Tab-separated table of C-alpha atoms in Angstrom:
chain	number	residue	atom	x	y	z
R	156	MET	CA	13.383	-21.790	12.071
R	157	ASP	CA	13.826	-18.907	10.248
R	158	LYS	CA	10.746	-17.533	8.543
R	159	TRP	CA	10.308	-18.343	4.846
R	160	ILE	CA	11.766	-15.866	2.477
R	161	VAL	CA	10.227	-14.455	-0.345
R	162	TYR	CA	12.002	-12.181	-3.049
R	163	ILE	CA	11.123	-9.035	-4.717
R	164	LEU	CA	12.718	-8.621	-8.194
R	165	LEU	CA	15.162	-5.633	-8.150
R	166	ALA	CA	17.774	-4.745	-10.689
R	167	VAL	CA	19.492	-7.655	-8.706
R	168	CYS	CA	17.207	-10.001	-6.488
R	169	LEU	CA	17.802	-8.848	-2.738
R	170	PRO	CA	16.350	-10.722	0.390
R	171	SER	CA	13.541	-8.910	2.092
R	172	TYR	CA	10.594	-9.354	4.131
R	173	GLY	CA	10.803	-13.059	5.258
R	174	GLN	CA	13.333	-12.747	7.935
R	175	ALA	CA	12.153	-12.684	11.500
R	176	ASN	CA	14.262	-9.748	12.434
R	177	GLY	CA	13.923	-7.860	8.896
R	178	ASN	CA	17.741	-7.596	8.494
R	179	LYS	CA	19.065	-7.021	5.406
R	180	GLN	CA	20.742	-10.145	3.637
R	181	VAL	CA	23.446	-10.207	1.086
R	182	LYS	CA	22.683	-10.220	-2.527
R	183	GLN	CA	21.566	-13.202	-4.133
R	184	GLY	CA	23.579	-12.695	-7.417
R	185	THR	CA	22.091	-13.585	-10.638
R	186	ASP	CA	20.512	-16.928	-10.167
R	187	SER	CA	16.977	-15.258	-10.619
R	188	LEU	CA	17.805	-12.202	-12.315
R	189	GLN	CA	15.389	-11.784	-15.098
R	190	ASN	CA	14.523	-8.978	-17.716
R	191	ASP	CA	12.357	-6.961	-15.144
R	192	THR	CA	11.989	-4.152	-17.559
R	193	VAL	CA	9.269	-5.482	-19.616
R	194	MET	CA	9.375	-2.575	-22.007
R	195	PRO	CA	12.172	-1.028	-23.587
R	196	TYR	CA	13.493	2.439	-21.946
R	197	SER	CA	11.842	5.683	-23.187
R	198	VAL	CA	13.273	7.010	-26.468
R	199	ASP	CA	14.107	10.204	-24.258
R	200	SER	CA	17.475	10.123	-23.567
R	201	LEU	CA	17.511	11.968	-20.355
R	202	VAL	CA	14.902	9.556	-19.126
R	203	HIS	CA	17.567	6.820	-19.945
R	204	THR	CA	20.116	8.711	-18.079
R	205	TYR	CA	18.133	8.778	-14.968
R	206	MET	CA	16.845	5.472	-15.005
R	207	GLU	CA	20.634	4.149	-15.388
R	208	SER	CA	21.449	6.460	-12.581
R	209	GLY	CA	18.826	5.112	-10.528
R	210	ARG	CA	19.948	1.529	-11.155
R	211	VAL	CA	23.429	2.394	-10.146
R	212	LYS	CA	22.516	4.003	-6.900
R	213	SER	CA	20.300	1.139	-5.962
R	214	GLU	CA	23.043	-1.444	-6.574
R	215	ASN	CA	25.213	0.660	-4.417
R	216	GLY	CA	22.684	0.769	-1.824
R	217	ASP	CA	21.619	4.111	-1.849
R	218	LYS	CA	17.821	3.625	-2.179
R	219	LEU	CA	16.641	7.117	-1.636
R	220	GLY	CA	19.100	8.175	-4.104
R	221	ALA	CA	17.613	5.873	-6.708
R	222	ILE	CA	14.050	7.081	-5.963
R	223	ALA	CA	15.243	10.683	-6.485
R	224	GLU	CA	16.385	9.697	-9.986
R	225	TYR	CA	13.154	7.659	-10.644
R	226	ASN	CA	10.974	10.845	-9.489
R	227	LYS	CA	12.723	12.863	-12.222
R	228	VAL	CA	11.976	10.103	-14.851
R	229	ILE	CA	8.202	10.406	-13.629
R	230	GLU	CA	8.353	13.973	-13.986
R	231	ILE	CA	9.286	13.598	-17.812
R	232	ASP	CA	6.956	10.870	-18.518
R	233	SER	CA	4.096	10.176	-16.047
R	234	ASN	CA	3.209	6.967	-17.956
R	235	TYR	CA	6.362	5.173	-18.009
R	236	ALA	CA	5.584	1.910	-15.867
R	237	VAL	CA	8.887	0.983	-15.533
R	238	ALA	CA	9.802	3.943	-13.399
R	239	TYR	CA	7.001	3.322	-10.965
R	240	TYR	CA	7.891	-0.182	-10.803
R	241	LYS	CA	11.738	0.659	-9.853
R	242	ARG	CA	10.641	3.021	-7.374
R	243	GLY	CA	8.109	0.511	-5.979
R	244	ASN	CA	11.062	-1.605	-5.521
R	245	GLN	CA	13.295	0.893	-3.539
R	246	ASN	CA	10.349	1.680	-1.301
R	247	ALA	CA	9.772	-1.925	-0.818
R	248	ASP	CA	13.173	-2.413	0.200
R	249	LEU	CA	13.025	0.516	2.548
R	250	GLY	CA	10.098	-0.975	4.369
R	251	LYS	CA	7.806	1.693	2.910
R	252	ASN	CA	5.164	-0.875	2.102
R	253	GLU	CA	2.337	1.084	1.326
R	254	ASP	CA	4.329	3.548	-0.984
R	255	ALA	CA	5.590	0.374	-2.699
R	256	ILE	CA	2.053	-0.775	-3.388
R	257	THR	CA	0.972	2.489	-4.734
R	258	ASP	CA	3.969	2.610	-7.304
R	259	TYR	CA	2.948	-1.176	-8.453
R	260	ASN	CA	-0.302	-0.296	-8.792
R	261	LYS	CA	0.389	2.640	-10.945
R	262	ALA	CA	2.737	0.340	-13.024
R	263	ILE	CA	-0.046	-2.149	-13.526
R	264	GLU	CA	-2.704	0.371	-14.434
R	265	ILE	CA	-0.175	1.692	-17.364
R	266	ASN	CA	0.619	-1.912	-18.267
R	267	PRO	CA	-1.996	-4.486	-17.194
R	268	ASP	CA	0.540	-7.292	-18.363
R	269	TYR	CA	3.358	-6.469	-16.133
R	270	ALA	CA	4.252	-9.521	-14.490
R	271	PHE	CA	6.810	-8.546	-12.301
R	272	ALA	CA	5.030	-5.671	-10.944
R	273	TYR	CA	2.154	-8.242	-9.925
R	274	SER	CA	4.674	-10.604	-8.303
R	275	ASN	CA	6.333	-7.754	-6.139
R	276	ARG	CA	3.046	-6.473	-5.118
R	277	GLY	CA	2.274	-9.885	-3.973
R	278	THR	CA	5.518	-10.000	-1.984
R	279	VAL	CA	4.637	-6.639	-0.278
R	280	LYS	CA	1.183	-7.765	0.482
R	281	ALA	CA	2.352	-10.880	2.192
R	282	ALA	CA	4.949	-8.661	4.252
R	283	LEU	CA	1.647	-6.809	5.315
R	284	GLY	CA	0.030	-10.246	6.225
R	285	ASP	CA	-2.319	-10.228	3.240
R	286	HIS	CA	-1.417	-13.814	2.014
R	287	THR	CA	-4.563	-14.358	0.063
R	288	GLY	CA	-4.139	-11.263	-1.780
R	289	ALA	CA	-0.527	-11.887	-2.343
R	290	ILE	CA	-1.532	-15.421	-3.835
R	291	THR	CA	-3.941	-13.577	-6.147
R	292	ASP	CA	-1.245	-11.335	-7.382
R	293	TYR	CA	1.385	-14.462	-7.959
R	294	ASN	CA	-1.449	-16.255	-9.897
R	295	LYS	CA	-1.743	-13.466	-12.293
R	296	ALA	CA	2.394	-13.028	-12.626
R	297	ILE	CA	2.019	-16.627	-13.431
R	298	GLU	CA	-0.735	-16.230	-15.896
R	299	ILE	CA	1.201	-13.749	-17.731
R	300	LYS	CA	4.527	-15.422	-17.247
R	301	PRO	CA	4.152	-19.196	-17.060
R	302	ASP	CA	7.719	-19.776	-16.294
R	303	PHE	CA	8.270	-17.250	-13.587
R	304	ALA	CA	10.167	-19.378	-11.231
R	305	LEU	CA	10.437	-16.728	-8.714
R	306	ALA	CA	6.576	-16.190	-8.593
R	307	TYR	CA	6.076	-19.995	-7.893
R	308	SER	CA	8.516	-19.861	-4.851
R	309	ASN	CA	6.952	-16.915	-3.559
R	310	ARG	CA	3.326	-18.377	-3.760
R	311	GLY	CA	4.416	-21.464	-2.362
R	312	LYS	CA	5.615	-19.292	0.731
R	313	ALA	CA	2.328	-17.527	0.884
R	314	LYS	CA	0.337	-20.987	0.913
R	315	ALA	CA	2.424	-22.159	3.724
R	316	ASP	CA	1.794	-19.050	5.628
R	317	LEU	CA	-1.943	-19.896	5.459
R	318	GLY	CA	-1.314	-23.640	6.164
R	319	ASN	CA	-1.575	-25.225	2.859
R	320	ASN	CA	1.702	-27.014	3.075
R	321	ALA	CA	0.978	-29.517	0.473
R	322	GLU	CA	0.264	-27.001	-2.488
R	323	ALA	CA	3.487	-24.930	-1.099
R	324	LEU	CA	5.660	-27.824	-1.720
R	325	ILE	CA	4.206	-28.271	-5.081
R	326	ASP	CA	4.937	-24.523	-5.780
R	327	CYS	CA	8.644	-24.854	-4.555
R	328	ASN	CA	8.969	-27.940	-6.712
R	329	ILE	CA	7.774	-26.174	-9.773
R	330	ALA	CA	9.940	-23.247	-9.360
R	331	ILE	CA	12.931	-25.564	-9.150
R	332	LYS	CA	11.746	-27.591	-12.063
R	333	ILE	CA	11.793	-24.243	-13.913
R	334	ASN	CA	15.037	-22.836	-12.713
R	335	SER	CA	17.336	-25.334	-11.071
R	336	HIS	CA	19.737	-22.617	-9.799
R	337	LEU	CA	17.049	-20.503	-7.976
R	338	ALA	CA	18.442	-20.701	-4.321
R	339	ILE	CA	15.476	-19.218	-2.808
R	340	ALA	CA	13.256	-21.809	-4.135
R	341	TYR	CA	15.669	-24.488	-2.251
R	342	ILE	CA	15.383	-22.453	0.851
R	343	ASN	CA	11.759	-22.004	0.778
R	344	ARG	CA	11.610	-25.815	0.338
R	345	ALA	CA	14.124	-26.405	3.058
R	346	THR	CA	12.241	-24.387	5.492
R	347	LEU	CA	8.838	-26.387	4.642
R	348	LYS	CA	10.731	-29.493	4.878
R	349	ALA	CA	12.010	-28.678	8.167
R	350	ASP	CA	8.617	-27.519	9.611
R	351	LEU	CA	7.107	-30.866	8.618
R	352	GLY	CA	9.905	-32.573	10.284
R	353	ASN	CA	11.817	-33.921	7.381
R	354	TYR	CA	15.266	-32.245	8.645
R	355	ILE	CA	17.427	-34.755	6.634
R	356	GLU	CA	15.870	-33.754	3.573
R	357	SER	CA	15.936	-29.856	4.538
R	358	VAL	CA	19.681	-30.053	4.985
R	359	ILE	CA	20.212	-31.460	1.446
R	360	ASP	CA	18.150	-28.262	0.032
R	361	TYR	CA	20.184	-25.925	2.222
R	362	ASP	CA	23.375	-27.591	0.941
R	363	LYS	CA	22.158	-26.934	-2.479
R	364	ALA	CA	21.341	-23.407	-1.712
R	365	ILE	CA	24.733	-22.864	-0.265
R	366	GLU	CA	26.309	-24.636	-3.407
R	367	ILE	CA	24.497	-22.077	-5.618
R	368	ASN	CA	25.155	-19.280	-3.583
R	369	PRO	CA	28.202	-19.470	-1.148
R	370	ASN	CA	27.667	-16.095	0.284
R	371	TYR	CA	23.783	-16.536	1.168
R	372	ALA	CA	23.484	-15.792	4.885
R	373	ILE	CA	20.064	-16.852	5.188
R	374	ALA	CA	20.919	-20.555	3.829
R	375	TYR	CA	23.702	-20.914	6.520
R	376	SER	CA	21.059	-19.694	9.318
R	377	GLY	CA	18.388	-22.055	8.147
R	378	ARG	CA	20.871	-25.309	7.927
R	379	GLY	CA	22.093	-24.378	11.528
R	380	THR	CA	18.820	-24.380	12.968
R	381	VAL	CA	17.943	-27.814	11.410
R	382	LYS	CA	21.488	-29.112	12.782
R	383	SER	CA	20.640	-27.671	16.202
R	384	ALA	CA	17.102	-29.647	15.843
R	385	LEU	CA	19.028	-32.816	15.087
R	386	GLY	CA	21.241	-32.264	18.107
R	387	ASN	CA	24.443	-31.098	16.454
R	388	ASN	CA	24.904	-27.708	18.065
R	389	VAL	CA	28.458	-27.833	17.131
R	390	GLY	CA	27.662	-27.941	13.543
R	391	ALA	CA	24.819	-25.325	14.207
R	392	ILE	CA	27.312	-23.028	15.555
R	393	MET	CA	29.613	-23.285	12.548
R	394	ASP	CA	26.777	-22.409	10.238
R	395	TYR	CA	25.834	-19.588	12.593
R	396	ASP	CA	29.624	-18.367	12.483
R	397	LYS	CA	29.274	-18.227	8.745
R	398	ALA	CA	25.812	-16.508	8.742
R	399	VAL	CA	27.182	-13.512	10.688
R	400	ASP	CA	30.456	-13.271	8.869
R	401	ILE	CA	28.419	-12.624	5.636
R	402	ASN	CA	25.834	-10.340	7.636
R	403	PRO	CA	27.366	-8.997	10.869
R	404	ASN	CA	23.739	-7.666	11.639
R	405	TYR	CA	21.884	-10.766	11.575
R	406	ALA	CA	20.112	-10.585	14.961
R	407	THR	CA	18.148	-13.876	14.758
R	408	VAL	CA	21.444	-15.815	14.126
R	409	TYR	CA	22.918	-14.406	17.230
R	410	SER	CA	19.938	-15.488	19.114
R	411	ASN	CA	19.884	-18.876	17.825
R	412	ARG	CA	23.645	-19.399	18.278
R	413	GLY	CA	23.298	-18.420	21.887
R	414	LYS	CA	20.567	-20.980	22.154
R	415	SER	CA	23.249	-23.658	20.628
R	416	HIS	CA	26.003	-22.250	23.154
R	417	THR	CA	23.433	-22.699	26.065
R	418	ALA	CA	22.943	-26.385	24.829
R	419	LEU	CA	26.521	-27.226	25.000
R	420	GLY	CA	26.955	-25.294	28.625
R	421	ASN	CA	28.784	-22.397	26.962
R	422	ASN	CA	26.862	-19.924	29.010
R	423	ASP	CA	29.034	-16.940	28.722
R	424	LYS	CA	29.214	-17.087	25.013
R	425	ALA	CA	25.273	-17.405	24.771
R	426	LEU	CA	24.928	-14.406	27.100
R	427	ILE	CA	27.150	-12.572	24.777
R	428	ASP	CA	25.284	-13.639	21.719
R	429	TYR	CA	21.839	-12.828	23.367
R	430	ASN	CA	23.491	-9.383	24.165
R	431	LYS	CA	24.318	-8.758	20.553
R	432	ALA	CA	20.995	-9.920	19.291
R	433	VAL	CA	19.111	-7.254	21.037
R	434	GLU	CA	21.610	-4.660	20.424
R	435	VAL	CA	21.257	-5.167	16.596
R	436	ASP	CA	17.702	-5.609	17.000
R	437	PRO	CA	16.092	-4.126	20.061
R	438	TYR	CA	12.601	-5.426	19.073
R	439	LEU	CA	13.734	-9.231	18.566
R	440	ALA	CA	11.311	-10.884	21.070
R	441	ILE	CA	12.763	-14.267	21.074
R	442	ALA	CA	16.172	-12.756	22.025
R	443	TYR	CA	15.144	-11.354	25.196
R	444	TYR	CA	13.022	-14.649	25.997
R	445	ASN	CA	16.079	-16.682	25.425
R	446	ARG	CA	18.245	-14.519	27.595
R	447	GLY	CA	15.421	-14.554	30.196
R	448	ASN	CA	15.678	-18.153	30.161
R	449	LEU	CA	19.393	-18.341	30.439
R	450	LYS	CA	19.500	-15.918	33.188
R	451	ALA	CA	16.779	-17.871	35.336
R	452	GLU	CA	19.096	-20.979	34.750
R	453	ILE	CA	22.132	-19.146	36.168
R	454	GLY	CA	20.016	-17.789	39.006
R	455	ASP	CA	19.651	-14.125	38.026
R	456	MET	CA	15.909	-14.079	38.876
R	457	LYS	CA	16.060	-10.249	38.498
R	458	GLY	CA	17.394	-10.085	34.935
R	459	ALA	CA	15.419	-13.068	33.734
R	460	LEU	CA	12.141	-11.231	35.178
R	461	ALA	CA	13.153	-8.212	33.310
R	462	ASP	CA	13.640	-10.134	30.056
R	463	TYR	CA	10.347	-11.868	30.352
R	464	ASN	CA	8.400	-8.639	30.792
R	465	LYS	CA	10.436	-7.019	27.928
R	466	THR	CA	9.453	-9.900	25.719
R	467	LEU	CA	5.690	-9.513	26.415
R	468	LYS	CA	5.998	-5.813	25.858
R	469	ILE	CA	7.039	-6.653	22.341
R	470	LYS	CA	5.029	-9.466	21.653
R	471	PRO	CA	2.060	-9.667	24.186
R	472	ASP	CA	0.892	-13.155	23.093
R	473	HIS	CA	4.118	-14.826	23.826
R	474	ILE	CA	2.977	-18.037	25.615
R	475	GLY	CA	6.176	-19.231	26.590
R	476	SER	CA	7.164	-15.945	28.233
R	477	TYR	CA	4.172	-15.975	30.357
R	478	ILE	CA	4.568	-19.424	31.607
R	479	ASN	CA	8.303	-19.146	32.419
R	480	LEU	CA	7.509	-15.620	34.202
R	481	GLY	CA	4.837	-17.496	36.300
R	482	VAL	CA	7.118	-20.024	37.469
R	483	LEU	CA	9.816	-17.457	38.319
R	484	LYS	CA	7.229	-15.722	40.522
R	485	TYR	CA	6.605	-18.913	42.119
R	486	LYS	CA	10.087	-19.461	42.812
R	487	MET	CA	10.313	-15.979	44.069
R	488	GLY	CA	7.287	-16.657	46.385
R	489	ASP	CA	4.884	-14.148	44.655
R	490	TYR	CA	2.152	-16.646	44.383
R	491	GLU	CA	-0.338	-14.246	43.741
R	492	GLY	CA	1.497	-12.473	40.995
R	493	GLU	CA	2.004	-16.214	39.542
R	494	ILE	CA	-1.791	-16.531	39.279
R	495	ALA	CA	-2.241	-12.997	37.856
R	496	ILE	CA	0.308	-13.581	35.070
R	497	TYR	CA	-1.411	-16.889	34.235
R	498	ARG	CA	-5.039	-15.079	34.076
R	499	LEU	CA	-3.460	-12.395	31.798
R	500	ALA	CA	-1.890	-15.222	29.358
R	501	ILE	CA	-5.291	-16.710	29.073
R	502	LYS	CA	-6.843	-13.443	28.152
R	503	ASN	CA	-3.893	-12.346	25.720
R	504	CYS	CA	-3.160	-15.664	24.090
R	505	SER	CA	-4.325	-18.386	22.080
R	506	PRO	CA	-5.741	-21.246	24.127
R	507	ASP	CA	-3.115	-23.209	26.081
R	508	ALA	CA	-3.600	-26.268	28.091
R	509	ASP	CA	-0.302	-25.422	30.015
R	510	LEU	CA	-1.752	-22.209	31.070
R	511	TYR	CA	-4.879	-23.576	32.462
R	512	ASN	CA	-2.991	-26.379	34.271
R	513	ASN	CA	-0.467	-23.860	35.826
R	514	LEU	CA	-3.075	-21.796	36.946
R	515	GLY	CA	-5.163	-24.807	38.380
R	516	ARG	CA	-1.894	-25.877	40.203
R	517	ALA	CA	-1.053	-22.417	41.547
R	518	LEU	CA	-4.722	-22.035	42.975
R	519	TYR	CA	-4.495	-25.534	44.417
R	520	ASP	CA	-1.106	-24.656	46.151
R	521	LEU	CA	-2.844	-21.732	47.867
R	522	LYS	CA	-5.709	-24.174	49.165
R	523	ARG	CA	-8.321	-22.360	46.777
R	524	PHE	CA	-9.513	-25.651	45.701
R	525	LYS	CA	-12.963	-24.360	44.383
R	526	GLU	CA	-11.114	-21.906	42.169
R	527	ALA	CA	-8.595	-24.522	41.129
R	528	ALA	CA	-11.322	-26.817	40.116
R	529	GLU	CA	-13.038	-23.984	38.106
R	530	ALA	CA	-9.667	-23.345	36.500
R	531	TYR	CA	-9.156	-26.712	35.514
R	532	GLY	CA	-12.605	-27.029	34.016
R	533	GLU	CA	-12.162	-23.831	31.868
R	534	GLY	CA	-9.262	-25.703	30.300
R	535	ILE	CA	-11.009	-29.095	30.211
R	536	LYS	CA	-13.934	-26.973	27.890
R	537	ALA	CA	-11.043	-25.746	25.642
R	538	PHE	CA	-9.062	-29.153	25.663
R	539	PRO	CA	-11.482	-31.961	26.645
R	540	SER	CA	-8.740	-34.653	25.721
R	541	ASP	CA	-6.074	-33.370	28.001
R	542	GLY	CA	-5.699	-35.851	30.776
R	543	LYS	CA	-3.479	-33.824	32.993
R	544	LEU	CA	-6.474	-31.226	33.245
R	545	TYR	CA	-8.676	-33.932	34.442
R	546	TYR	CA	-6.282	-35.023	36.906
R	547	GLY	CA	-5.808	-31.735	38.516
R	548	ARG	CA	-9.399	-30.974	38.655
R	549	GLY	CA	-9.808	-34.365	40.300
R	550	LEU	CA	-7.310	-33.357	43.037
R	551	ALA	CA	-9.088	-30.227	43.510
R	552	ARG	CA	-12.570	-31.702	43.838
R	553	ASN	CA	-11.367	-34.350	46.393
R	554	GLN	CA	-9.996	-31.474	48.726
R	555	SER	CA	-13.352	-29.669	48.211
R	556	GLY	CA	-15.114	-32.654	49.508
R	557	ASP	CA	-16.562	-33.638	46.002
R	558	LYS	CA	-14.942	-37.406	46.014
R	559	ASN	CA	-17.474	-38.653	43.143
R	560	GLY	CA	-16.594	-35.836	40.985
R	561	ALA	CA	-12.889	-36.412	41.762
R	562	CYS	CA	-13.400	-40.374	40.945
R	563	GLU	CA	-15.058	-39.219	37.594
R	564	ASP	CA	-12.220	-36.864	36.644
R	565	TRP	CA	-9.532	-39.379	37.642
R	566	HIS	CA	-11.326	-42.309	35.521
R	567	ARG	CA	-11.354	-39.814	32.347
R	568	SER	CA	-7.683	-39.032	33.132
R	569	SER	CA	-6.784	-42.569	33.325
R	570	GLU	CA	-8.679	-43.216	29.883
R	571	LEU	CA	-6.508	-40.430	28.202
R	572	GLY	CA	-3.347	-42.176	29.358
R	573	CYS	CA	-2.284	-40.124	32.537
R	574	LEU	CA	-0.576	-42.611	34.452
R	575	GLN	CA	-0.748	-40.482	37.622
R	576	ALA	CA	-4.487	-40.800	37.895
R	577	ASN	CA	-3.961	-44.683	37.915
R	578	ALA	CA	-2.414	-44.190	41.441
R	579	LEU	CA	-5.513	-42.618	42.696
R	580	LEU	CA	-8.086	-44.858	41.579
R	581	PRO	CA	-7.737	-47.239	44.644
R	582	LEU	CA	-9.116	-43.885	46.375
R	583	CYS	CA	-12.382	-44.621	44.595
R	584	GLY	CA	-12.753	-48.085	46.028
R	585	GLU	CA	-10.946	-49.767	43.076
R	586	LYS	CA	-7.956	-51.923	42.871
């Protein structure tokens, strides 16, 4: 699924921060547009002129030009909170997160009740991975402005990032109750429902977001991903087509559309999409991984090898790339290379039963039975309820002459539901 999306209040609300690939999205329009100035413009007419010029430049996409105008305002009035807030928005949209936080801090220092500054600072903190700090800021924004629907939606996103799905759903529901036309709240709730496996309800929420804003690329992208999960790859491609029509630089959509084309056997179209994805975003790891899978499937082992390595260069803890790279090396006859890959994966990634199982199997194939048993044993320590690890260790122990240990493992594997182990129990003197 696409990442959850949070919004930062600009003169017009623009998507930011939540996309996996960081591409800009189309303007949301006025569904969440609120009075984000908090206080009236300065009585200084020159300040008003610069502020208005900054607003126009921002809306026209000239973020640096807008910053220059807000700088002029601050030179005239260094205690004008709105100018810091507006400049912070531009910095945030440019990805200058630390500068944005500095501006929001100053706006809040001048006006401690600046709800929009707290909310936007929370969004930037979330972009930096500080979800707890983001929630604190959203809490403050809501305390000051209890009907702040966008803050509820963004807080829900932050809670989901911390794994608190139940409270995240409550926040999305509150946001929608306050503002039934807040498209981003429907999208966040749709994403959450999809993550929970409620695909049909997720599609309904994406439908609503698109009804509110028919030019919302992220909604089409999310709905396409859900349709793909439901096996409707034709429908998914139609949604992905719409998303890239709206935003031709939406790299994640090209990658996802490539997967749907692959599922339908359209390998040539899939390859074109993966190539486009990495052209738009050379750091989109999932696109290289997907392209590597396709190349491996069509027999381009060298190309697949390059793509898996590229994925790992960008994302060194990508388990799928390690596993597929190891399998690829096995198919190429590089058995020692396969083993090295699995050992590196175990070092760099979160514990994964398949990595231990593959490592044990690779060592077993090379008749290094003692090492294989040790590898399976390490996996069992991390995953004591994984039947296939006991099954594999039993095989290795049996080859090492430890029949009693092998039978113990096969018994345990059978208890855990591994059917292959049942076939080996007769070797233990049992029928």
